[in-house]
Coordinates of C-alpha atoms in Angstrom, one line a residue:
X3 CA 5.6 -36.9 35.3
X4 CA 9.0 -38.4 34.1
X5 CA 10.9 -35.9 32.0
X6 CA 12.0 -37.1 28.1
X7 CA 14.6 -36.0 25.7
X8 CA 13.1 -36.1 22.0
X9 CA 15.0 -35.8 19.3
X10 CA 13.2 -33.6 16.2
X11 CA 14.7 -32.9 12.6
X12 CA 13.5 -29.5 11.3
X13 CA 13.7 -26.4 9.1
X14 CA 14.6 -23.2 9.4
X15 CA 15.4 -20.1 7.8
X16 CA 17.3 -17.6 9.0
X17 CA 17.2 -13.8 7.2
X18 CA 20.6 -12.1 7.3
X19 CA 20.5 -8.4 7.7
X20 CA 21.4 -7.6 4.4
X21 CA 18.7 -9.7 3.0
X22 CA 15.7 -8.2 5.2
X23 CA 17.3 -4.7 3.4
X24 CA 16.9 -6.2 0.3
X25 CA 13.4 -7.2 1.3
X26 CA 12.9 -3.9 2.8
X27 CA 13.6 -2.0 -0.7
X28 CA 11.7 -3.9 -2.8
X29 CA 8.4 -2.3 -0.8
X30 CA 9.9 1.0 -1.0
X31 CA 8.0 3.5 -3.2
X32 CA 10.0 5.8 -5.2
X33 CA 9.8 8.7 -3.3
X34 CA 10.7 7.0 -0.3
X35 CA 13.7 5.2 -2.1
X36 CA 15.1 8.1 -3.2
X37 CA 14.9 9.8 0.6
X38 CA 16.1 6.5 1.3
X39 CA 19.3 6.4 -1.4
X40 CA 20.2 10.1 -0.2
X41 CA 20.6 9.4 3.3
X42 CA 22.7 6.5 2.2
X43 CA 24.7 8.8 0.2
X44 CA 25.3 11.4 3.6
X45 CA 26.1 8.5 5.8
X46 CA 28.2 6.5 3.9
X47 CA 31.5 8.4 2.1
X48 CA 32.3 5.3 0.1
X49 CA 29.1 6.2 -2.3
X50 CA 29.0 8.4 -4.7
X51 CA 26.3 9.6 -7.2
X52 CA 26.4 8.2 -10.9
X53 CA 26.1 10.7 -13.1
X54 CA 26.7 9.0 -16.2
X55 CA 23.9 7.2 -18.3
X56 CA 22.5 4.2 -17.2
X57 CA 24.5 1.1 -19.5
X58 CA 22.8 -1.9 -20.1
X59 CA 24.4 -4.0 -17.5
X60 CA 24.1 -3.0 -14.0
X61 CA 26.9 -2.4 -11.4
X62 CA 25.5 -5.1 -9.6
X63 CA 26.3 -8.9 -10.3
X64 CA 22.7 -9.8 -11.4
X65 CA 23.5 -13.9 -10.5
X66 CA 24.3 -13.0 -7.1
X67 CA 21.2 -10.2 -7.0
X68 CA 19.3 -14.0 -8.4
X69 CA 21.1 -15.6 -5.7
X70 CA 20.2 -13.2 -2.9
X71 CA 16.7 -13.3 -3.9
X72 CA 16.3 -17.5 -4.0
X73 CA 17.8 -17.4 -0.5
X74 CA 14.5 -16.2 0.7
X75 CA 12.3 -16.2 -2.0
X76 CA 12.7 -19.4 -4.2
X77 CA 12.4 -21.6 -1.0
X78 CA 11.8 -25.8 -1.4
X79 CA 9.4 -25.1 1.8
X80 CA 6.3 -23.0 0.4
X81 CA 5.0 -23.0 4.6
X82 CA 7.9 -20.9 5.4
X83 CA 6.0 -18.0 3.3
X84 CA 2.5 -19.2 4.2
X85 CA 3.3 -19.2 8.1
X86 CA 4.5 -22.5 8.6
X87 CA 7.4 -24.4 9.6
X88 CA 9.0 -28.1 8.5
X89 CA 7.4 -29.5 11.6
X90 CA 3.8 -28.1 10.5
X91 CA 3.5 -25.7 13.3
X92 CA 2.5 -22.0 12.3
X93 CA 4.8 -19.2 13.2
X94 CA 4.8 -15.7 11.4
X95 CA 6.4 -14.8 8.3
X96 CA 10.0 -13.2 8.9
X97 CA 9.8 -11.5 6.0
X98 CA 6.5 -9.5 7.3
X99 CA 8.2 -8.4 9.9
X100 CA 10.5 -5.9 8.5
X101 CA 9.8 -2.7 8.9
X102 CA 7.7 -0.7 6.1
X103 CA 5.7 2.1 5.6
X104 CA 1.8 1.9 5.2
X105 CA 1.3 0.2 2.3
X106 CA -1.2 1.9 -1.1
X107 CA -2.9 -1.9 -0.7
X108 CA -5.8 -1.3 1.9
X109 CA -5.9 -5.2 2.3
X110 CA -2.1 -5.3 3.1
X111 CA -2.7 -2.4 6.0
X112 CA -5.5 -4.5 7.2
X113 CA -3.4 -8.1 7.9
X114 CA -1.2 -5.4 9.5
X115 CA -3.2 -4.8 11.9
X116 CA -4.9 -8.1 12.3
X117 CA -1.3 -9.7 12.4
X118 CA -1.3 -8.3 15.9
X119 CA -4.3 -10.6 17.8
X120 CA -5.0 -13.2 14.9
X121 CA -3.2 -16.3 15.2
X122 CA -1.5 -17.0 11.8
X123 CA -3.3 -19.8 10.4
X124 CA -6.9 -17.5 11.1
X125 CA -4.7 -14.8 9.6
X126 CA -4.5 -16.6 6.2
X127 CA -8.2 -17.5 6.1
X128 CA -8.8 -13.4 6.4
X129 CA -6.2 -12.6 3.4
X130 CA -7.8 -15.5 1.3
X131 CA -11.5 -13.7 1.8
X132 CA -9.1 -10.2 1.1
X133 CA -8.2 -11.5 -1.9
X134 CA -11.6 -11.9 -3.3
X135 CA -12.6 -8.3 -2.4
X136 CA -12.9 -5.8 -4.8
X137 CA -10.6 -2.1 -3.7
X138 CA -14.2 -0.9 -1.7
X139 CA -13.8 -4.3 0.6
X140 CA -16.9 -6.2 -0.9
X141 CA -16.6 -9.4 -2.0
X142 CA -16.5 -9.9 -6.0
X143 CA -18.2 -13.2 -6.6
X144 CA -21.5 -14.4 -4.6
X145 CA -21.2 -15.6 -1.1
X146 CA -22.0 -19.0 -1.8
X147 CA -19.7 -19.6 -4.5
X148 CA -16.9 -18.7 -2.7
X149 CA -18.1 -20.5 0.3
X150 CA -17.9 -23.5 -2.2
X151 CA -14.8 -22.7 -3.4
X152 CA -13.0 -22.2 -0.3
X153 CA -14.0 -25.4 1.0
X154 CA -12.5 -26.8 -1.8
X155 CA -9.1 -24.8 -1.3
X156 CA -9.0 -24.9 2.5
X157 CA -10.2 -28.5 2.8
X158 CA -12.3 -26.8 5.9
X159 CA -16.1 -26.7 6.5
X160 CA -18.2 -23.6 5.3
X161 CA -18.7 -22.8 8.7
X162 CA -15.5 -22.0 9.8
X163 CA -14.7 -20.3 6.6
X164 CA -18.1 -18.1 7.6
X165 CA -16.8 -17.4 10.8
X166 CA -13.6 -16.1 9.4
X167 CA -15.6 -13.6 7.3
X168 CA -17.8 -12.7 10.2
X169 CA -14.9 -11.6 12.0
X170 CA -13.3 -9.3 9.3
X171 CA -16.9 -8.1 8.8
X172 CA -17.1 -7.0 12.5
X173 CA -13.9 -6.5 13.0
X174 CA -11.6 -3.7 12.7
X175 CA -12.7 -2.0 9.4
X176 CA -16.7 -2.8 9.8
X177 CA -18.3 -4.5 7.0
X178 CA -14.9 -5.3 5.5
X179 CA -15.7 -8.5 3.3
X180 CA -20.0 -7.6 3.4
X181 CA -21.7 -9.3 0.5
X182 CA -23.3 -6.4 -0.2
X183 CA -23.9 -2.4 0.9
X184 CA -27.0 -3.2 2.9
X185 CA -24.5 -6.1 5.1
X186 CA -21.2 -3.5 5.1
X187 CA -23.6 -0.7 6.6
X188 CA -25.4 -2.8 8.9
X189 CA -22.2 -4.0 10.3
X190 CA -20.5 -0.7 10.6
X191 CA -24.0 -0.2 12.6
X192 CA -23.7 -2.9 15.1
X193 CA -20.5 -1.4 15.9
X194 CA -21.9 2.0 17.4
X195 CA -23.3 2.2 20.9
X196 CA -26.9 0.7 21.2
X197 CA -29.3 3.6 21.0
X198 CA -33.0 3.8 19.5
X199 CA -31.8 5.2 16.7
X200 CA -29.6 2.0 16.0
X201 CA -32.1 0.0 17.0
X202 CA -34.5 2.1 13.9
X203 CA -31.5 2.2 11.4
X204 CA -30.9 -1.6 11.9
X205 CA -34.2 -1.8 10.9
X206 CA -35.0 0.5 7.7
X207 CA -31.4 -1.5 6.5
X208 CA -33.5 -5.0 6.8
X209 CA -36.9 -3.8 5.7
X210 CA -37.5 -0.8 4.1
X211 CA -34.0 -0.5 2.4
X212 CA -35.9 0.3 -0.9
X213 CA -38.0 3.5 0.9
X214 CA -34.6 4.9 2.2
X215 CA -33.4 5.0 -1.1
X216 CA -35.9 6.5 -2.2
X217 CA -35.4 10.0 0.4
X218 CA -39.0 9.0 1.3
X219 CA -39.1 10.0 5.1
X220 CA -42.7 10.3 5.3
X221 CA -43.6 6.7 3.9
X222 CA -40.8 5.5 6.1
X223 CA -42.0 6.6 9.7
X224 CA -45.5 5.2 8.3
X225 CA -44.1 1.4 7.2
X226 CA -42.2 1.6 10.9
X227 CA -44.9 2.8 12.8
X228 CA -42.0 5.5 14.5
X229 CA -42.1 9.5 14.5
X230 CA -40.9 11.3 11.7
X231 CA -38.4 13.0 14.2
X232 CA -36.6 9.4 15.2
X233 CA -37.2 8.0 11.6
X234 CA -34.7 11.2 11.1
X235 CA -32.3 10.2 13.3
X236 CA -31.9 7.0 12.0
X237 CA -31.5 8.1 8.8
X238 CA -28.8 10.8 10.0
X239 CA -27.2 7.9 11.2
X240 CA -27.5 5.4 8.1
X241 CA -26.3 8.8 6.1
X242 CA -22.6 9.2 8.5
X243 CA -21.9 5.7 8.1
X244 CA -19.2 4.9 5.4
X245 CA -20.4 4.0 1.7
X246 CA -17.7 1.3 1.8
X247 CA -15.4 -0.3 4.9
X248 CA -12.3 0.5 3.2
X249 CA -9.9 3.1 5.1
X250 CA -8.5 5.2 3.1
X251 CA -4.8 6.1 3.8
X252 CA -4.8 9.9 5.0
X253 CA -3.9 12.6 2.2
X254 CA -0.5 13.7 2.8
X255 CA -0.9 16.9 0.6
X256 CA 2.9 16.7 -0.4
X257 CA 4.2 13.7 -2.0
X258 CA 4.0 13.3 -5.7
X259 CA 2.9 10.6 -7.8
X260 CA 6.5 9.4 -9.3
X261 CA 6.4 6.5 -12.2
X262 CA 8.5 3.6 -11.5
X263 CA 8.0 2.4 -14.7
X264 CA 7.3 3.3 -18.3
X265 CA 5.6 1.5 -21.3
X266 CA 5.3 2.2 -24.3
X267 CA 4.3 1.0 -28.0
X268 CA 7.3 1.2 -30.7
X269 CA 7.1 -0.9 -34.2
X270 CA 4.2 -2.8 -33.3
X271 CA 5.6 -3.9 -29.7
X272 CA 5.2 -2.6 -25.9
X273 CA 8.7 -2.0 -24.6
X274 CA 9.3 -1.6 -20.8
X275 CA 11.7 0.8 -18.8
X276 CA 12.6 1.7 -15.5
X277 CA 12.0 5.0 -14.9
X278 CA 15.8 7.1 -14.5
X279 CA 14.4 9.9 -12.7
X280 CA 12.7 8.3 -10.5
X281 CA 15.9 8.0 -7.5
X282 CA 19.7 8.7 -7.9
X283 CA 21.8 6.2 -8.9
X284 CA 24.8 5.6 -6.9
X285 CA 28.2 3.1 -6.9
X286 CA 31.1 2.8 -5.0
X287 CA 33.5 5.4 -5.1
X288 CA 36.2 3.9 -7.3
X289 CA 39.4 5.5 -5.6
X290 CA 37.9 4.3 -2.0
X291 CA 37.7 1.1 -3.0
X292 CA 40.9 1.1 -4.8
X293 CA 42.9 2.5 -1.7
X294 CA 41.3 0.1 0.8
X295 CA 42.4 -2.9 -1.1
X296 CA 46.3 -1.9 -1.3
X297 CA 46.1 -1.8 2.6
X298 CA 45.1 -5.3 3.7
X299 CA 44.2 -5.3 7.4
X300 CA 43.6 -1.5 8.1
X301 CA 41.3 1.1 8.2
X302 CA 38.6 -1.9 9.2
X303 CA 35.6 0.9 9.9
X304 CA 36.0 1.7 6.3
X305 CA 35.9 -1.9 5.4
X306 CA 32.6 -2.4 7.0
X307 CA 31.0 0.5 5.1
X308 CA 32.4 -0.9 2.3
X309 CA 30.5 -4.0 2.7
X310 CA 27.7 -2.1 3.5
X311 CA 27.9 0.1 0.1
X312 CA 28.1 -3.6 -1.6
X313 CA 25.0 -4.5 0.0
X314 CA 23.1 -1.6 -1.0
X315 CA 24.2 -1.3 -4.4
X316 CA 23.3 -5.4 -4.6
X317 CA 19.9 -4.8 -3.0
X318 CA 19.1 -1.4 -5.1
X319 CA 20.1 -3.8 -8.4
X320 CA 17.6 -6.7 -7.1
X321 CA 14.8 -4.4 -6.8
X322 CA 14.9 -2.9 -10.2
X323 CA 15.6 -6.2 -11.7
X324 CA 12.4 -7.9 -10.1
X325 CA 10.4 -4.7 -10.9
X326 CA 11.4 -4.5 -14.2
X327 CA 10.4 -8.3 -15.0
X328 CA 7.5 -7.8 -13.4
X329 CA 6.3 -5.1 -15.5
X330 CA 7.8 -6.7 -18.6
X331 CA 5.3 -9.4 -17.7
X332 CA 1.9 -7.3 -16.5
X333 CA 2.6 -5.4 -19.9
X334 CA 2.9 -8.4 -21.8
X335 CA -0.4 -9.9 -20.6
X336 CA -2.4 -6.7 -20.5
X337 CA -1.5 -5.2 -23.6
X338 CA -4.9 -5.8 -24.8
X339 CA -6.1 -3.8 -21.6
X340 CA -3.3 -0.8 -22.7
X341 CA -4.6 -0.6 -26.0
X342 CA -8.6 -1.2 -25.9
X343 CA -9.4 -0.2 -22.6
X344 CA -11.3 -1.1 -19.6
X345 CA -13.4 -4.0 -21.3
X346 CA -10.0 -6.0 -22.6
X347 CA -8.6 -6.4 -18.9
X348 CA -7.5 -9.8 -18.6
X349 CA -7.4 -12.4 -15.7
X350 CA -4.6 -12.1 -14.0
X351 CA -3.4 -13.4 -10.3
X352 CA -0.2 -12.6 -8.8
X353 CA 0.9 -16.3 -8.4
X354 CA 1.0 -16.2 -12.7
X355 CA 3.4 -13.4 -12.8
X356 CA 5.6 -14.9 -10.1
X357 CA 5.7 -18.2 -12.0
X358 CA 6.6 -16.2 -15.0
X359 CA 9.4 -14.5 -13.4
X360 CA 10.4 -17.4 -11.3
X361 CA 9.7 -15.8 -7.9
X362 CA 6.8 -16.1 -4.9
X363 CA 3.8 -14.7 -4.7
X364 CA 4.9 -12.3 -1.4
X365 CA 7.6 -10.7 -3.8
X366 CA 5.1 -9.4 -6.6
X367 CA 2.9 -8.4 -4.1
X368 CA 5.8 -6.4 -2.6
X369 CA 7.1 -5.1 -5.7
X370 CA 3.9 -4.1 -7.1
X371 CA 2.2 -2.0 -3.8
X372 CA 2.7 1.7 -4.4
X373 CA 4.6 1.1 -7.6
X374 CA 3.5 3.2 -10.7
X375 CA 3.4 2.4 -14.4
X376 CA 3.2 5.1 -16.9
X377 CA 1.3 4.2 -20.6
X378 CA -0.1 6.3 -23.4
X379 CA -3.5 5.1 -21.6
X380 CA -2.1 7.1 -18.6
X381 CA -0.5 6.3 -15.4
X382 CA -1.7 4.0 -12.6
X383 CA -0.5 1.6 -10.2
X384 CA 0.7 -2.0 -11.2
X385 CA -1.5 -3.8 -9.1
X386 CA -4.4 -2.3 -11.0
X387 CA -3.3 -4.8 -13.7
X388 CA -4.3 -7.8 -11.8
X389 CA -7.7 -8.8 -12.1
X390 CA -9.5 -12.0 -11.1
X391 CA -11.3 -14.3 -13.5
X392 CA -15.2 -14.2 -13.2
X393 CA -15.7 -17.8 -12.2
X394 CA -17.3 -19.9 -14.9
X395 CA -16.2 -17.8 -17.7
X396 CA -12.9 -16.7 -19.8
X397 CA -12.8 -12.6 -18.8
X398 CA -11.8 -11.0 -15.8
X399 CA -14.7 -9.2 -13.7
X400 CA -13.0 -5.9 -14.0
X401 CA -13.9 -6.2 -17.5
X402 CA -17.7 -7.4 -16.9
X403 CA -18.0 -4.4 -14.4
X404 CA -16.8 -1.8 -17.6
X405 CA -19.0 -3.9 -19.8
X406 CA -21.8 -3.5 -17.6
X407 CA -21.2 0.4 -17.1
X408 CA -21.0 1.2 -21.1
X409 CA -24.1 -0.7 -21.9
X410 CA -26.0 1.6 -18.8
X411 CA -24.1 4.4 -20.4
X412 CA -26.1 3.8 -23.6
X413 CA -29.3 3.3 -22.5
X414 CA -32.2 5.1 -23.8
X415 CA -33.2 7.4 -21.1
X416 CA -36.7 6.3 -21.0
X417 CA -36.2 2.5 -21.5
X418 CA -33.4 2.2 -18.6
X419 CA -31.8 -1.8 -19.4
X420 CA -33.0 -4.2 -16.4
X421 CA -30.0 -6.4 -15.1
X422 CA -32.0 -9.4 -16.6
X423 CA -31.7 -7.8 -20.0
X424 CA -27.8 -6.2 -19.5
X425 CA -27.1 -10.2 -18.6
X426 CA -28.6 -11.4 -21.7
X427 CA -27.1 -8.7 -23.6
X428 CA -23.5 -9.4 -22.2
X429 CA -24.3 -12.8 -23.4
X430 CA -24.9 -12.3 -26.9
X431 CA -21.4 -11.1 -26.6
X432 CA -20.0 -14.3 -25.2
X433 CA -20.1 -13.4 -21.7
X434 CA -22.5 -15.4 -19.7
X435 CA -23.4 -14.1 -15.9
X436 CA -26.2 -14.1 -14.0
X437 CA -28.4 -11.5 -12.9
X438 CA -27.1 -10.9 -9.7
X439 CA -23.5 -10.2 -11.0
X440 CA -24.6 -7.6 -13.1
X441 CA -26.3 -6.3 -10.0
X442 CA -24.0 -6.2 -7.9
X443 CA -21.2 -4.4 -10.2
X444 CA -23.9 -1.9 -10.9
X445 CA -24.0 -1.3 -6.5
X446 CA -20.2 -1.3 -7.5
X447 CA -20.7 1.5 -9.7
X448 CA -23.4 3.4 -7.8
X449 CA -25.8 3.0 -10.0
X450 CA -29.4 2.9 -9.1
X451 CA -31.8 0.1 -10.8
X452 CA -33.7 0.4 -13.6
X453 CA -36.8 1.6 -12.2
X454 CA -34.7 4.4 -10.7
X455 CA -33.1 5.4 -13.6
X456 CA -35.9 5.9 -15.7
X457 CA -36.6 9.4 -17.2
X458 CA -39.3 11.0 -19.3
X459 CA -37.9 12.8 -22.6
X460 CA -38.6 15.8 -21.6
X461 CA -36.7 15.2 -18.8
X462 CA -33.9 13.2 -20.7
X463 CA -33.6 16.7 -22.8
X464 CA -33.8 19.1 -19.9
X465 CA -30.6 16.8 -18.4

């Protein structure tokens, strides 16, 4: 084999320390940047506290804070973010690597962990099946359709987009990505040790699903030809599996729930605000500074917290900027949602609001996780404003899903509405989905079907 010199013309990008901070307190929540700004504040005698009111501009040069941010975030080479280089070969996303706390976005914990044995370009097929997840982890549109969509986006076979799913669905959080409940528990099924009572349970799931919701043990062990006492087991089993795959992030029992940001309506307008209270404020101390530069080339420790003070006062300025625009621009578009409810939520995706603040996607996804809004409506986390737009028609299916649970609300007791007839309801008003979506935001709401619903007055008075 005869050895070769080759020469090859590439891209790179290389994060400076100070801009993985800056990267690094953007994800912050505001507790944790306010444990964050006080340690700074020990450790660094340069910075002091401001206690004066906030002015309108910030300490902060915001065209360099726009400058910082472009160097990694407004890139010419969209792969860099995406897990590619300029030569086309996949690598990770520096930016994912900095170090963060466990994020409020289940689906953000999960590439987390699936960053660690999925090669990166499998790693984006699992967050583009994420994406189209409702918050319990089951998928918001119909298998097929996004089968036939993601073919269309991923220029890939069906198949392989399948196999991804399969994966996440038997992966580390069972039945992540299921279609439906029946699929998420019979995953989280196949994941236990084999026994005859998974073995029993796989098979009430696939046949008899309707008789176990039903609490009918009896006609159960007779429709499986098995003993009441292992039709029992199996059903103990079905009944400790998890309702959803979602893990939930353990309660801490002390942290509380701080608002970022607050909106609210004044002359006819929504007007957006960071919230003051939410972590100090600090600057540079005014007579450090002063003394250090009437000594040019001393005291050169001091210098380099100096520039470090810079850096974090820059970074802290960044961060509010971009959260501030961002909820300038989630108020903006959801103020019918702010005002009417539940029903008025709009479509909304994360790459809209970062081409309306001029930024990628990664930042609002950062800026947004663990970030909390408070509205006369009450308070919530921003990524609660982003919904995605029920294919074929002009709402989002956050706002299907309410539709679909105030019409059920208002049902006569003893005439309980059939999906068929919620469906052609919903399309009197304009909104035209098939059956199988309202079913499947009713399973989203744990609702039972009609049948199940239905109640006798005297019942419907006694409730």
């Amino acid at each position: 084999m005869k050895a070769t010199l080759r020469p090859q013309l590439g891209q790179s990008i290389q994060l400076t320390p100070q801009l993985l901070q800056s990267i690094r307190l953007l994800q912050l929540t505001a507790p944790q940047l306010e444990q964050e700004l006080r340690q700074a504040l020990e450790r660094n005698p340069l910075l002091e506290q401001d206690e004066e009111p906030e002015e309108p501009a910030a300490e902060a040069d915001p065209d360099a804070a726009a400058r910082d941010a472009a160097a990694w975030d407004e890139l010419p080479e969209p792969a860099f973010l995406s897990g590619g280089n300029a030569a086309g070969e996949w690598d990770e996303d520096a930016g994912a690597r900095v170090a963060a706390s466990a994020s409020s976005d289940p689906r953000q914990r999960l590439l987390q962990q699936l960053a660690l044995h999925w090669a990166p370009r499998e790693l984006a097929l699992a967050a583009w099946w994420l994406d189209h997840c409702d918050d319990r982890g089951y998928l918001e549109q119909p298998l097929e359709e996004l089968l036939r969509a993601g073919a269309r986006h991923w220029a890939l076979p069906a198949r392989e987009l399948e196999l991804a799913r399969q994966r996440l669905l038997h992966g580390d959080w069972p039945g992540m990505a299921a279609a439906d409940a029946g699929e998420c528990l019979r995953a989280q099924l196949a994941a236990l040790p084999p026994t005859p009572a998974r073995a029993l349970a796989e098979r009430i799931l696939r046949e008899r699903l309707d008789l176990l919701a039903a609490h009918d043990a009896a006609a159960l062990a007779a429709a499986l030809d098995a003993a009441p006492e292992q039709v029992r087991a199996a059903v103990a089993l079905i009944l400790g599996l998890r309702p959803h795959p979602v893990e939930e992030l353990p309660a801490s029992g002390h942290e509380a729930l701080v608002p970022d940001v607050v909106a609210w309506k004044a002359d006819g307008a929504w007007r957006v605000a960071l919230n003051g209270r939410a972590a100090p404020r600090l600057r540079i101390a005014a007579h450090c500074e002063r003394a250090l530069a009437a000594a040019p080339g001393e005291a050169g420790a001091l210098r380099g917290l100096l520039e470090e003070a810079r850096w974090l006062v820059r970074g802290v300025a960044m961060r509010h900027d971009t959260l501030l625009r961002t909820a300038q621009v989630l108020v903006e578009r959801q103020r019918a949602f702010l005002e009417r409810g539940e029903e008025a939520i709009a479509p909304l995706t994360l790459r809209e609001v970062a081409d309306a603040i001029g930024m990628h996607e990664s930042t609002v996804s950062r800026i947004v996780n663990g970030k909390y809004l408070q509205t006369p409506r009450g308070t919530f986390e921003l990524k609660r404003l982003f919904a995605v737009r029920l294919e074929g028609a002009e709402v989002s299916g956050s706002a299907v899903k309410a539709m679909v649970k105030r019409l059920i609300d208002a049902e006569p007791a003893h005439a309980p509405l059939a999906d068929d007839v919620i469906a052609g309801l919903l399309a009197r008003q304009g909104v035209r989905v098939a059956r199988r979506t309202v079913a499947k935001y009713r399973d989203q709401l744990s609702i039972a079907p009609a049948r199940l619903r239905r109640r006798s007055p005297r019942q419907a008075k006694a409730g």
